[in-house]
Amino acid sequence: MIKKKQPLAIKPRRGVCLVISAPSGAGKSTITQALQQSEAYVQTSISVTTRPPRPGEQDGVHYHFRSVEQFRAMVKEGALLEWATVFKGSYGTPRAPVEAALQAGYDVIFDIDWQGHRQMRHALPNDVVSIFILPPSLEELERRLRGRKSDHHEEIDHRMTEARDEISHWKEFDYVIINSELEHAIAETRAILHAARLTKARQIEGLGQFVSTLGG
Ligand code: 5GP
């Protein structure tokens, strides 16, 4: 009787938490979207925020827009993996979808600030790989912010002050990318994600079983 070969039960690897931080206008949303569109098994974490939607922003797509009371309740219930107050609003990462995605082998991209990065590192130390995106200059950053019609003058000035503060935390991140040329920055981000997927620690469960069939 021919023994039927059992398929190798290689479990999906645990996903990567790719945290991308940058000052507003450095291009992180565009980079994140490009990765989400071009990569299989990548999800973007949709944050909860108390700030009002900007024109064109949809609830459940760009953010989950919630009242201050609803946000506080989520914090109290422990429903957020991390949260912080940035500009005039509070922002946080819902815990349940992230844990489900990582478990299923999806990589999750987080567009969060330095405070969120610190908390994520603490909450998921073995899963986080982080990138800080820098603009080529402060002048270029301001030019990009002024090009966004939805932001008012005072808000732009405020965001420039916040940008300097955000930039001061660059050393806390694993990787740094200078976004002078968008396509190049996207390729560099993709390279970091691909390398992170291949670390031994991230593949260990399925890999050990496979390597044993090779005598290793
Ligand atoms: P914006 O209001 O321009 O969409 O975002 C403002 C800032 O909040 C950005 O730096 C963005 O990365 C950050 N942010 C967005 N979502 C979260 C979140 O869930 N947690 C934290 N800590 N920061 C967030």
PDB file of C-alpha atoms and ligand atoms in Angstrom:
ATOM      1  CA  MET A   1       0.000   0.000   0.000  1.00  0.00           C
ATOM      2  CA  ILE A   2       1.330   3.396  -0.940  1.00  0.00           C
ATOM      3  CA  LYS A   3       1.484   5.632   2.058  1.00  0.00           C
ATOM      4  CA  LYS A   4      -0.156   8.938   1.264  1.00  0.00           C
ATOM      5  CA  LYS A   5       2.204  11.815   1.803  1.00  0.00           C
ATOM      6  CA  GLN A   6       0.983  14.205   4.421  1.00  0.00           C
ATOM      7  CA  PRO A   7       1.281  17.854   3.406  1.00  0.00           C
ATOM      8  CA  LEU A   8       3.678  19.740   5.638  1.00  0.00           C
ATOM      9  CA  ALA A   9       1.689  21.460   8.327  1.00  0.00           C
ATOM     10  CA  ILE A  10       3.574  24.718   8.206  1.00  0.00           C
ATOM     11  CA  LYS A  11       1.708  27.208  10.301  1.00  0.00           C
ATOM     12  CA  PRO A  12       1.433  30.720   8.896  1.00  0.00           C
ATOM     13  CA  ARG A  13       4.191  32.856  10.335  1.00  0.00           C
ATOM     14  CA  ARG A  14       3.206  35.517  12.848  1.00  0.00           C
ATOM     15  CA  GLY A  15       2.762  38.887  11.171  1.00  0.00           C
ATOM     16  CA  VAL A  16       5.064  41.884  11.501  1.00  0.00           C
ATOM     17  CA  CYS A  17       3.916  45.067  13.235  1.00  0.00           C
ATOM     18  CA  LEU A  18       5.367  47.671  10.923  1.00  0.00           C
ATOM     19  CA  VAL A  19       5.165  50.974  12.768  1.00  0.00           C
ATOM     20  CA  ILE A  20       5.726  53.992  10.528  1.00  0.00           C
ATOM     21  CA  SER A  21       6.069  57.396  12.142  1.00  0.00           C
ATOM     22  CA  ALA A  22       6.922  60.765  10.657  1.00  0.00           C
ATOM     23  CA  PRO A  23       6.024  64.405  11.005  1.00  0.00           C
ATOM     24  CA  SER A  24       2.829  65.365   9.137  1.00  0.00           C
ATOM     25  CA  GLY A  25       3.614  65.946   5.475  1.00  0.00           C
ATOM     26  CA  ALA A  26       6.637  63.641   5.280  1.00  0.00           C
ATOM     27  CA  GLY A  27       4.665  61.240   3.098  1.00  0.00           C
ATOM     28  CA  LYS A  28       3.938  58.356   5.421  1.00  0.00           C
ATOM     29  CA  SER A  29       0.271  57.990   4.397  1.00  0.00           C
ATOM     30  CA  THR A  30       1.227  57.711   0.720  1.00  0.00           C
ATOM     31  CA  ILE A  31       3.938  55.179   1.505  1.00  0.00           C
ATOM     32  CA  THR A  32       1.576  53.173   3.704  1.00  0.00           C
ATOM     33  CA  GLN A  33      -1.131  53.139   1.012  1.00  0.00           C
ATOM     34  CA  ALA A  34       1.347  52.051  -1.654  1.00  0.00           C
ATOM     35  CA  LEU A  35       2.430  49.108   0.478  1.00  0.00           C
ATOM     36  CA  GLN A  36      -1.111  48.141   1.360  1.00  0.00           C
ATOM     37  CA  GLN A  37      -2.084  48.106  -2.327  1.00  0.00           C
ATOM     38  CA  SER A  38       0.919  46.216  -3.621  1.00  0.00           C
ATOM     39  CA  GLU A  39       1.553  43.658  -0.888  1.00  0.00           C
ATOM     40  CA  ALA A  40      -0.475  40.545  -0.186  1.00  0.00           C
ATOM     41  CA  TYR A  41      -1.060  39.735   3.499  1.00  0.00           C
ATOM     42  CA  VAL A  42      -0.754  43.328   4.644  1.00  0.00           C
ATOM     43  CA  GLN A  43      -3.424  45.188   6.581  1.00  0.00           C
ATOM     44  CA  THR A  44      -3.439  48.755   7.807  1.00  0.00           C
ATOM     45  CA  SER A  45      -4.491  49.402  11.362  1.00  0.00           C
ATOM     46  CA  ILE A  46      -7.435  51.819  11.415  1.00  0.00           C
ATOM     47  CA  SER A  47      -7.103  54.087  14.426  1.00  0.00           C
ATOM     48  CA  VAL A  48      -9.833  55.558  16.564  1.00  0.00           C
ATOM     49  CA  THR A  49      -9.755  59.340  16.859  1.00  0.00           C
ATOM     50  CA  THR A  50     -11.692  62.144  18.494  1.00  0.00           C
ATOM     51  CA  ARG A  51     -10.679  64.680  15.856  1.00  0.00           C
ATOM     52  CA  PRO A  52     -13.364  65.586  13.310  1.00  0.00           C
ATOM     53  CA  PRO A  53     -13.137  64.080   9.809  1.00  0.00           C
ATOM     54  CA  ARG A  54     -11.440  66.158   7.103  1.00  0.00           C
ATOM     55  CA  PRO A  55     -13.209  66.518   3.757  1.00  0.00           C
ATOM     56  CA  GLY A  56     -13.164  63.158   1.975  1.00  0.00           C
ATOM     57  CA  GLU A  57     -12.363  61.112   5.087  1.00  0.00           C
ATOM     58  CA  GLN A  58     -14.728  58.222   5.755  1.00  0.00           C
ATOM     59  CA  ASP A  59     -15.584  56.614   9.065  1.00  0.00           C
ATOM     60  CA  GLY A  60     -14.177  53.088   9.221  1.00  0.00           C
ATOM     61  CA  VAL A  61     -11.848  53.711   6.266  1.00  0.00           C
ATOM     62  CA  HIS A  62      -9.452  56.476   7.298  1.00  0.00           C
ATOM     63  CA  TYR A  63     -10.299  56.453  11.002  1.00  0.00           C
ATOM     64  CA  HIS A  64     -13.038  55.334  13.331  1.00  0.00           C
ATOM     65  CA  PHE A  65     -14.327  58.775  14.328  1.00  0.00           C
ATOM     66  CA  ARG A  66     -15.599  58.714  17.912  1.00  0.00           C
ATOM     67  CA  SER A  67     -16.678  61.172  20.623  1.00  0.00           C
ATOM     68  CA  VAL A  68     -14.392  61.971  23.570  1.00  0.00           C
ATOM     69  CA  GLU A  69     -16.720  59.911  25.801  1.00  0.00           C
ATOM     70  CA  GLN A  70     -16.594  56.899  23.496  1.00  0.00           C
ATOM     71  CA  PHE A  71     -12.799  57.159  23.296  1.00  0.00           C
ATOM     72  CA  ARG A  72     -12.487  57.321  27.092  1.00  0.00           C
ATOM     73  CA  ALA A  73     -14.691  54.250  27.421  1.00  0.00           C
ATOM     74  CA  MET A  74     -12.411  52.326  25.036  1.00  0.00           C
ATOM     75  CA  VAL A  75      -9.352  53.331  27.077  1.00  0.00           C
ATOM     76  CA  LYS A  76     -11.081  52.214  30.276  1.00  0.00           C
ATOM     77  CA  GLU A  77     -12.071  48.836  28.796  1.00  0.00           C
ATOM     78  CA  GLY A  78      -8.501  48.201  27.634  1.00  0.00           C
ATOM     79  CA  ALA A  79      -9.750  48.064  24.035  1.00  0.00           C
ATOM     80  CA  LEU A  80      -6.779  50.124  22.796  1.00  0.00           C
ATOM     81  CA  LEU A  81      -3.285  48.749  22.332  1.00  0.00           C
ATOM     82  CA  GLU A  82      -1.869  52.249  22.657  1.00  0.00           C
ATOM     83  CA  TRP A  83      -3.231  55.751  22.636  1.00  0.00           C
ATOM     84  CA  ALA A  84      -1.985  59.318  22.730  1.00  0.00           C
ATOM     85  CA  THR A  85      -3.096  62.892  22.424  1.00  0.00           C
ATOM     86  CA  VAL A  86      -1.665  64.446  19.274  1.00  0.00           C
ATOM     87  CA  PHE A  87      -2.508  67.993  18.118  1.00  0.00           C
ATOM     88  CA  LYS A  88      -6.006  68.675  19.383  1.00  0.00           C
ATOM     89  CA  GLY A  89      -7.304  65.132  19.343  1.00  0.00           C
ATOM     90  CA  SER A  90      -6.812  61.729  20.901  1.00  0.00           C
ATOM     91  CA  TYR A  91      -5.805  58.795  18.747  1.00  0.00           C
ATOM     92  CA  GLY A  92      -5.594  55.097  19.552  1.00  0.00           C
ATOM     93  CA  THR A  93      -5.079  51.660  18.040  1.00  0.00           C
ATOM     94  CA  PRO A  94      -7.883  49.114  18.527  1.00  0.00           C
ATOM     95  CA  ARG A  95      -6.381  45.977  20.051  1.00  0.00           C
ATOM     96  CA  ALA A  96      -8.617  43.132  18.793  1.00  0.00           C
ATOM     97  CA  PRO A  97      -8.131  43.507  15.002  1.00  0.00           C
ATOM     98  CA  VAL A  98      -4.351  43.723  15.429  1.00  0.00           C
ATOM     99  CA  GLU A  99      -4.112  40.572  17.513  1.00  0.00           C
ATOM    100  CA  ALA A 100      -6.359  38.668  15.077  1.00  0.00           C
ATOM    101  CA  ALA A 101      -4.349  39.817  12.048  1.00  0.00           C
ATOM    102  CA  LEU A 102      -0.947  38.941  13.533  1.00  0.00           C
ATOM    103  CA  GLN A 103      -2.200  35.547  14.602  1.00  0.00           C
ATOM    104  CA  ALA A 104      -3.464  34.837  11.074  1.00  0.00           C
ATOM    105  CA  GLY A 105      -0.086  35.769   9.604  1.00  0.00           C
ATOM    106  CA  TYR A 106      -0.970  39.205   8.283  1.00  0.00           C
ATOM    107  CA  ASP A 107       1.490  42.042   8.613  1.00  0.00           C
ATOM    108  CA  VAL A 108      -0.059  45.170  10.081  1.00  0.00           C
ATOM    109  CA  ILE A 109       1.058  48.689   9.209  1.00  0.00           C
ATOM    110  CA  PHE A 110       0.590  51.409  11.823  1.00  0.00           C
ATOM    111  CA  ASP A 111       0.639  55.100  10.979  1.00  0.00           C
ATOM    112  CA  ILE A 112       1.065  56.365  14.536  1.00  0.00           C
ATOM    113  CA  ASP A 113       3.181  58.947  16.337  1.00  0.00           C
ATOM    114  CA  TRP A 114       6.302  58.446  18.502  1.00  0.00           C
ATOM    115  CA  GLN A 115       4.235  58.084  21.687  1.00  0.00           C
ATOM    116  CA  GLY A 116       2.263  55.251  20.097  1.00  0.00           C
ATOM    117  CA  HIS A 117       5.503  53.640  18.898  1.00  0.00           C
ATOM    118  CA  ARG A 118       6.894  53.590  22.432  1.00  0.00           C
ATOM    119  CA  GLN A 119       3.763  51.934  23.781  1.00  0.00           C
ATOM    120  CA  MET A 120       3.639  49.412  20.930  1.00  0.00           C
ATOM    121  CA  ARG A 121       7.234  48.401  21.609  1.00  0.00           C
ATOM    122  CA  HIS A 122       6.293  47.805  25.195  1.00  0.00           C
ATOM    123  CA  ALA A 123       3.053  45.928  24.345  1.00  0.00           C
ATOM    124  CA  LEU A 124       4.417  43.779  21.488  1.00  0.00           C
ATOM    125  CA  PRO A 125       8.221  43.773  21.854  1.00  0.00           C
ATOM    126  CA  ASN A 126       8.799  40.788  19.557  1.00  0.00           C
ATOM    127  CA  ASP A 127       6.494  41.960  16.794  1.00  0.00           C
ATOM    128  CA  VAL A 128       7.373  45.611  16.251  1.00  0.00           C
ATOM    129  CA  VAL A 129       9.672  46.777  13.462  1.00  0.00           C
ATOM    130  CA  SER A 130       9.698  50.542  13.196  1.00  0.00           C
ATOM    131  CA  ILE A 131      10.562  53.111  10.556  1.00  0.00           C
ATOM    132  CA  PHE A 132      10.896  56.866  10.903  1.00  0.00           C
ATOM    133  CA  ILE A 133      10.327  58.857   7.706  1.00  0.00           C
ATOM    134  CA  LEU A 134      12.128  62.185   7.425  1.00  0.00           C
ATOM    135  CA  PRO A 135      11.396  64.968   4.941  1.00  0.00           C
ATOM    136  CA  PRO A 136      14.357  66.165   2.840  1.00  0.00           C
ATOM    137  CA  SER A 137      14.165  69.584   4.605  1.00  0.00           C
ATOM    138  CA  LEU A 138      11.887  71.649   6.851  1.00  0.00           C
ATOM    139  CA  GLU A 139      11.205  74.001   3.902  1.00  0.00           C
ATOM    140  CA  GLU A 140       9.966  71.098   1.799  1.00  0.00           C
ATOM    141  CA  LEU A 141       7.845  69.842   4.711  1.00  0.00           C
ATOM    142  CA  GLU A 142       6.169  73.245   5.051  1.00  0.00           C
ATOM    143  CA  ARG A 143       5.631  73.446   1.291  1.00  0.00           C
ATOM    144  CA  ARG A 144       3.905  70.042   1.339  1.00  0.00           C
ATOM    145  CA  LEU A 145       1.714  71.029   4.301  1.00  0.00           C
ATOM    146  CA  ARG A 146       0.680  74.294   2.602  1.00  0.00           C
ATOM    147  CA  GLY A 147      -0.280  72.300  -0.472  1.00  0.00           C
ATOM    148  CA  ARG A 148      -2.983  70.520   1.538  1.00  0.00           C
ATOM    149  CA  LYS A 149      -6.043  72.693   1.072  1.00  0.00           C
ATOM    150  CA  SER A 150      -7.876  71.171   4.028  1.00  0.00           C
ATOM    151  CA  ASP A 151      -5.501  72.488   6.698  1.00  0.00           C
ATOM    152  CA  HIS A 152      -5.837  76.087   7.972  1.00  0.00           C
ATOM    153  CA  HIS A 153      -2.862  78.443   8.423  1.00  0.00           C
ATOM    154  CA  GLU A 154      -2.816  78.199  12.211  1.00  0.00           C
ATOM    155  CA  GLU A 155      -2.993  74.445  11.954  1.00  0.00           C
ATOM    156  CA  ILE A 156      -0.007  74.399   9.575  1.00  0.00           C
ATOM    157  CA  ASP A 157       2.053  76.543  11.969  1.00  0.00           C
ATOM    158  CA  HIS A 158       1.067  74.268  14.802  1.00  0.00           C
ATOM    159  CA  ARG A 159       1.974  71.181  12.741  1.00  0.00           C
ATOM    160  CA  MET A 160       5.410  72.657  11.939  1.00  0.00           C
ATOM    161  CA  THR A 161       6.088  73.022  15.675  1.00  0.00           C
ATOM    162  CA  GLU A 162       4.837  69.488  16.263  1.00  0.00           C
ATOM    163  CA  ALA A 163       6.987  68.273  13.353  1.00  0.00           C
ATOM    164  CA  ARG A 164      10.173  69.439  15.075  1.00  0.00           C
ATOM    165  CA  ASP A 165       9.100  67.643  18.216  1.00  0.00           C
ATOM    166  CA  GLU A 166       8.250  64.444  16.313  1.00  0.00           C
ATOM    167  CA  ILE A 167      11.610  64.538  14.482  1.00  0.00           C
ATOM    168  CA  SER A 168      13.458  64.756  17.800  1.00  0.00           C
ATOM    169  CA  HIS A 169      12.420  61.124  18.478  1.00  0.00           C
ATOM    170  CA  TRP A 170      13.969  59.632  15.318  1.00  0.00           C
ATOM    171  CA  LYS A 171      16.628  57.701  17.231  1.00  0.00           C
ATOM    172  CA  GLU A 172      14.023  55.516  18.945  1.00  0.00           C
ATOM    173  CA  PHE A 173      13.199  53.791  15.637  1.00  0.00           C
ATOM    174  CA  ASP A 174      14.847  50.770  13.987  1.00  0.00           C
ATOM    175  CA  TYR A 175      15.120  52.318  10.506  1.00  0.00           C
ATOM    176  CA  VAL A 176      15.183  55.825   9.066  1.00  0.00           C
ATOM    177  CA  ILE A 177      14.159  56.751   5.524  1.00  0.00           C
ATOM    178  CA  ILE A 178      14.584  60.197   3.966  1.00  0.00           C
ATOM    179  CA  ASN A 179      11.676  60.759   1.614  1.00  0.00           C
ATOM    180  CA  SER A 180      13.254  62.895  -1.108  1.00  0.00           C
ATOM    181  CA  GLU A 181      11.872  60.733  -3.877  1.00  0.00           C
ATOM    182  CA  LEU A 182       8.600  58.937  -3.205  1.00  0.00           C
ATOM    183  CA  GLU A 183       9.152  55.807  -5.326  1.00  0.00           C
ATOM    184  CA  HIS A 184      12.534  55.300  -3.716  1.00  0.00           C
ATOM    185  CA  ALA A 185      11.091  55.697  -0.194  1.00  0.00           C
ATOM    186  CA  ILE A 186       8.335  53.171  -1.005  1.00  0.00           C
ATOM    187  CA  ALA A 187      10.918  50.664  -2.282  1.00  0.00           C
ATOM    188  CA  GLU A 188      13.008  51.116   0.872  1.00  0.00           C
ATOM    189  CA  THR A 189       9.979  50.586   3.103  1.00  0.00           C
ATOM    190  CA  ARG A 190       9.065  47.454   1.151  1.00  0.00           C
ATOM    191  CA  ALA A 191      12.613  46.115   1.531  1.00  0.00           C
ATOM    192  CA  ILE A 192      12.426  46.540   5.316  1.00  0.00           C
ATOM    193  CA  LEU A 193       9.090  44.684   5.457  1.00  0.00           C
ATOM    194  CA  HIS A 194      10.414  41.828   3.297  1.00  0.00           C
ATOM    195  CA  ALA A 195      13.526  41.447   5.430  1.00  0.00           C
ATOM    196  CA  ALA A 196      11.469  41.539   8.648  1.00  0.00           C
ATOM    197  CA  ARG A 197       9.264  38.700   7.379  1.00  0.00           C
ATOM    198  CA  LEU A 198      12.304  36.478   6.946  1.00  0.00           C
ATOM    199  CA  THR A 199      13.808  36.756  10.410  1.00  0.00           C
ATOM    200  CA  LYS A 200      14.302  33.336  11.973  1.00  0.00           C
ATOM    201  CA  ALA A 201      12.295  34.249  15.067  1.00  0.00           C
ATOM    202  CA  ARG A 202       9.269  35.148  12.975  1.00  0.00           C
ATOM    203  CA  GLN A 203       9.258  31.874  11.033  1.00  0.00           C
ATOM    204  CA  ILE A 204      10.398  29.557  13.811  1.00  0.00           C
ATOM    205  CA  GLU A 205       7.251  27.445  14.329  1.00  0.00           C
ATOM    206  CA  GLY A 206       6.794  26.260  10.774  1.00  0.00           C
ATOM    207  CA  LEU A 207      10.447  26.478   9.834  1.00  0.00           C
ATOM    208  CA  GLY A 208      11.742  24.127  12.544  1.00  0.00           C
ATOM    209  CA  GLN A 209       9.374  21.424  11.353  1.00  0.00           C
ATOM    210  CA  PHE A 210      10.384  21.952   7.729  1.00  0.00           C
ATOM    211  CA  VAL A 211      14.124  22.000   8.411  1.00  0.00           C
ATOM    212  CA  SER A 212      13.829  18.728  10.327  1.00  0.00           C
ATOM    213  CA  THR A 213      12.674  17.088   7.061  1.00  0.00           C
ATOM    214  CA  LEU A 214      16.000  18.289   5.588  1.00  0.00           C
ATOM    215  CA  GLY A 215      17.882  16.658   8.424  1.00  0.00           C
ATOM    216  CA  GLY A 216      18.614  19.967  10.121  1.00  0.00           C
TER     217      GLY A 216
HETATM  218  P1  5GP B   1      -3.826  63.241  11.393  1.00  0.00           P
HETATM  219  O1  5GP B   1      -4.741  64.032  12.261  1.00  0.00           O
HETATM  220  O2  5GP B   1      -3.010  64.118  10.490  1.00  0.00           O
HETATM  221  O3  5GP B   1      -4.537  62.151  10.639  1.00  0.00           O
HETATM  222  O4  5GP B   1      -2.793  62.494  12.345  1.00  0.00           O
HETATM  223  C1  5GP B   1      -2.071  63.207  13.287  1.00  0.00           C
HETATM  224  C2  5GP B   1      -1.022  62.352  13.927  1.00  0.00           C
HETATM  225  O5  5GP B   1      -1.622  61.334  14.727  1.00  0.00           O
HETATM  226  C3  5GP B   1      -0.110  61.616  12.948  1.00  0.00           C
HETATM  227  O6  5GP B   1       1.238  61.781  13.372  1.00  0.00           O
HETATM  228  C4  5GP B   1      -0.504  60.178  13.085  1.00  0.00           C
HETATM  229  O7  5GP B   1       0.575  59.302  12.844  1.00  0.00           O
HETATM  230  C5  5GP B   1      -0.936  60.125  14.537  1.00  0.00           C
HETATM  231  N1  5GP B   1      -1.819  58.991  14.774  1.00  0.00           N
HETATM  232  C6  5GP B   1      -2.815  58.537  13.990  1.00  0.00           C
HETATM  233  N2  5GP B   1      -3.400  57.464  14.535  1.00  0.00           N
HETATM  234  C7  5GP B   1      -2.760  57.231  15.702  1.00  0.00           C
HETATM  235  C8  5GP B   1      -2.910  56.243  16.727  1.00  0.00           C
HETATM  236  O8  5GP B   1      -3.748  55.349  16.688  1.00  0.00           O
HETATM  237  N3  5GP B   1      -2.062  56.348  17.781  1.00  0.00           N
HETATM  238  C9  5GP B   1      -1.113  57.315  17.891  1.00  0.00           C
HETATM  239  N4  5GP B   1      -0.324  57.284  18.960  1.00  0.00           N
HETATM  240  N5  5GP B   1      -0.942  58.251  16.941  1.00  0.00           N
HETATM  241  C10 5GP B   1      -1.759  58.222  15.859  1.00  0.00           C
END
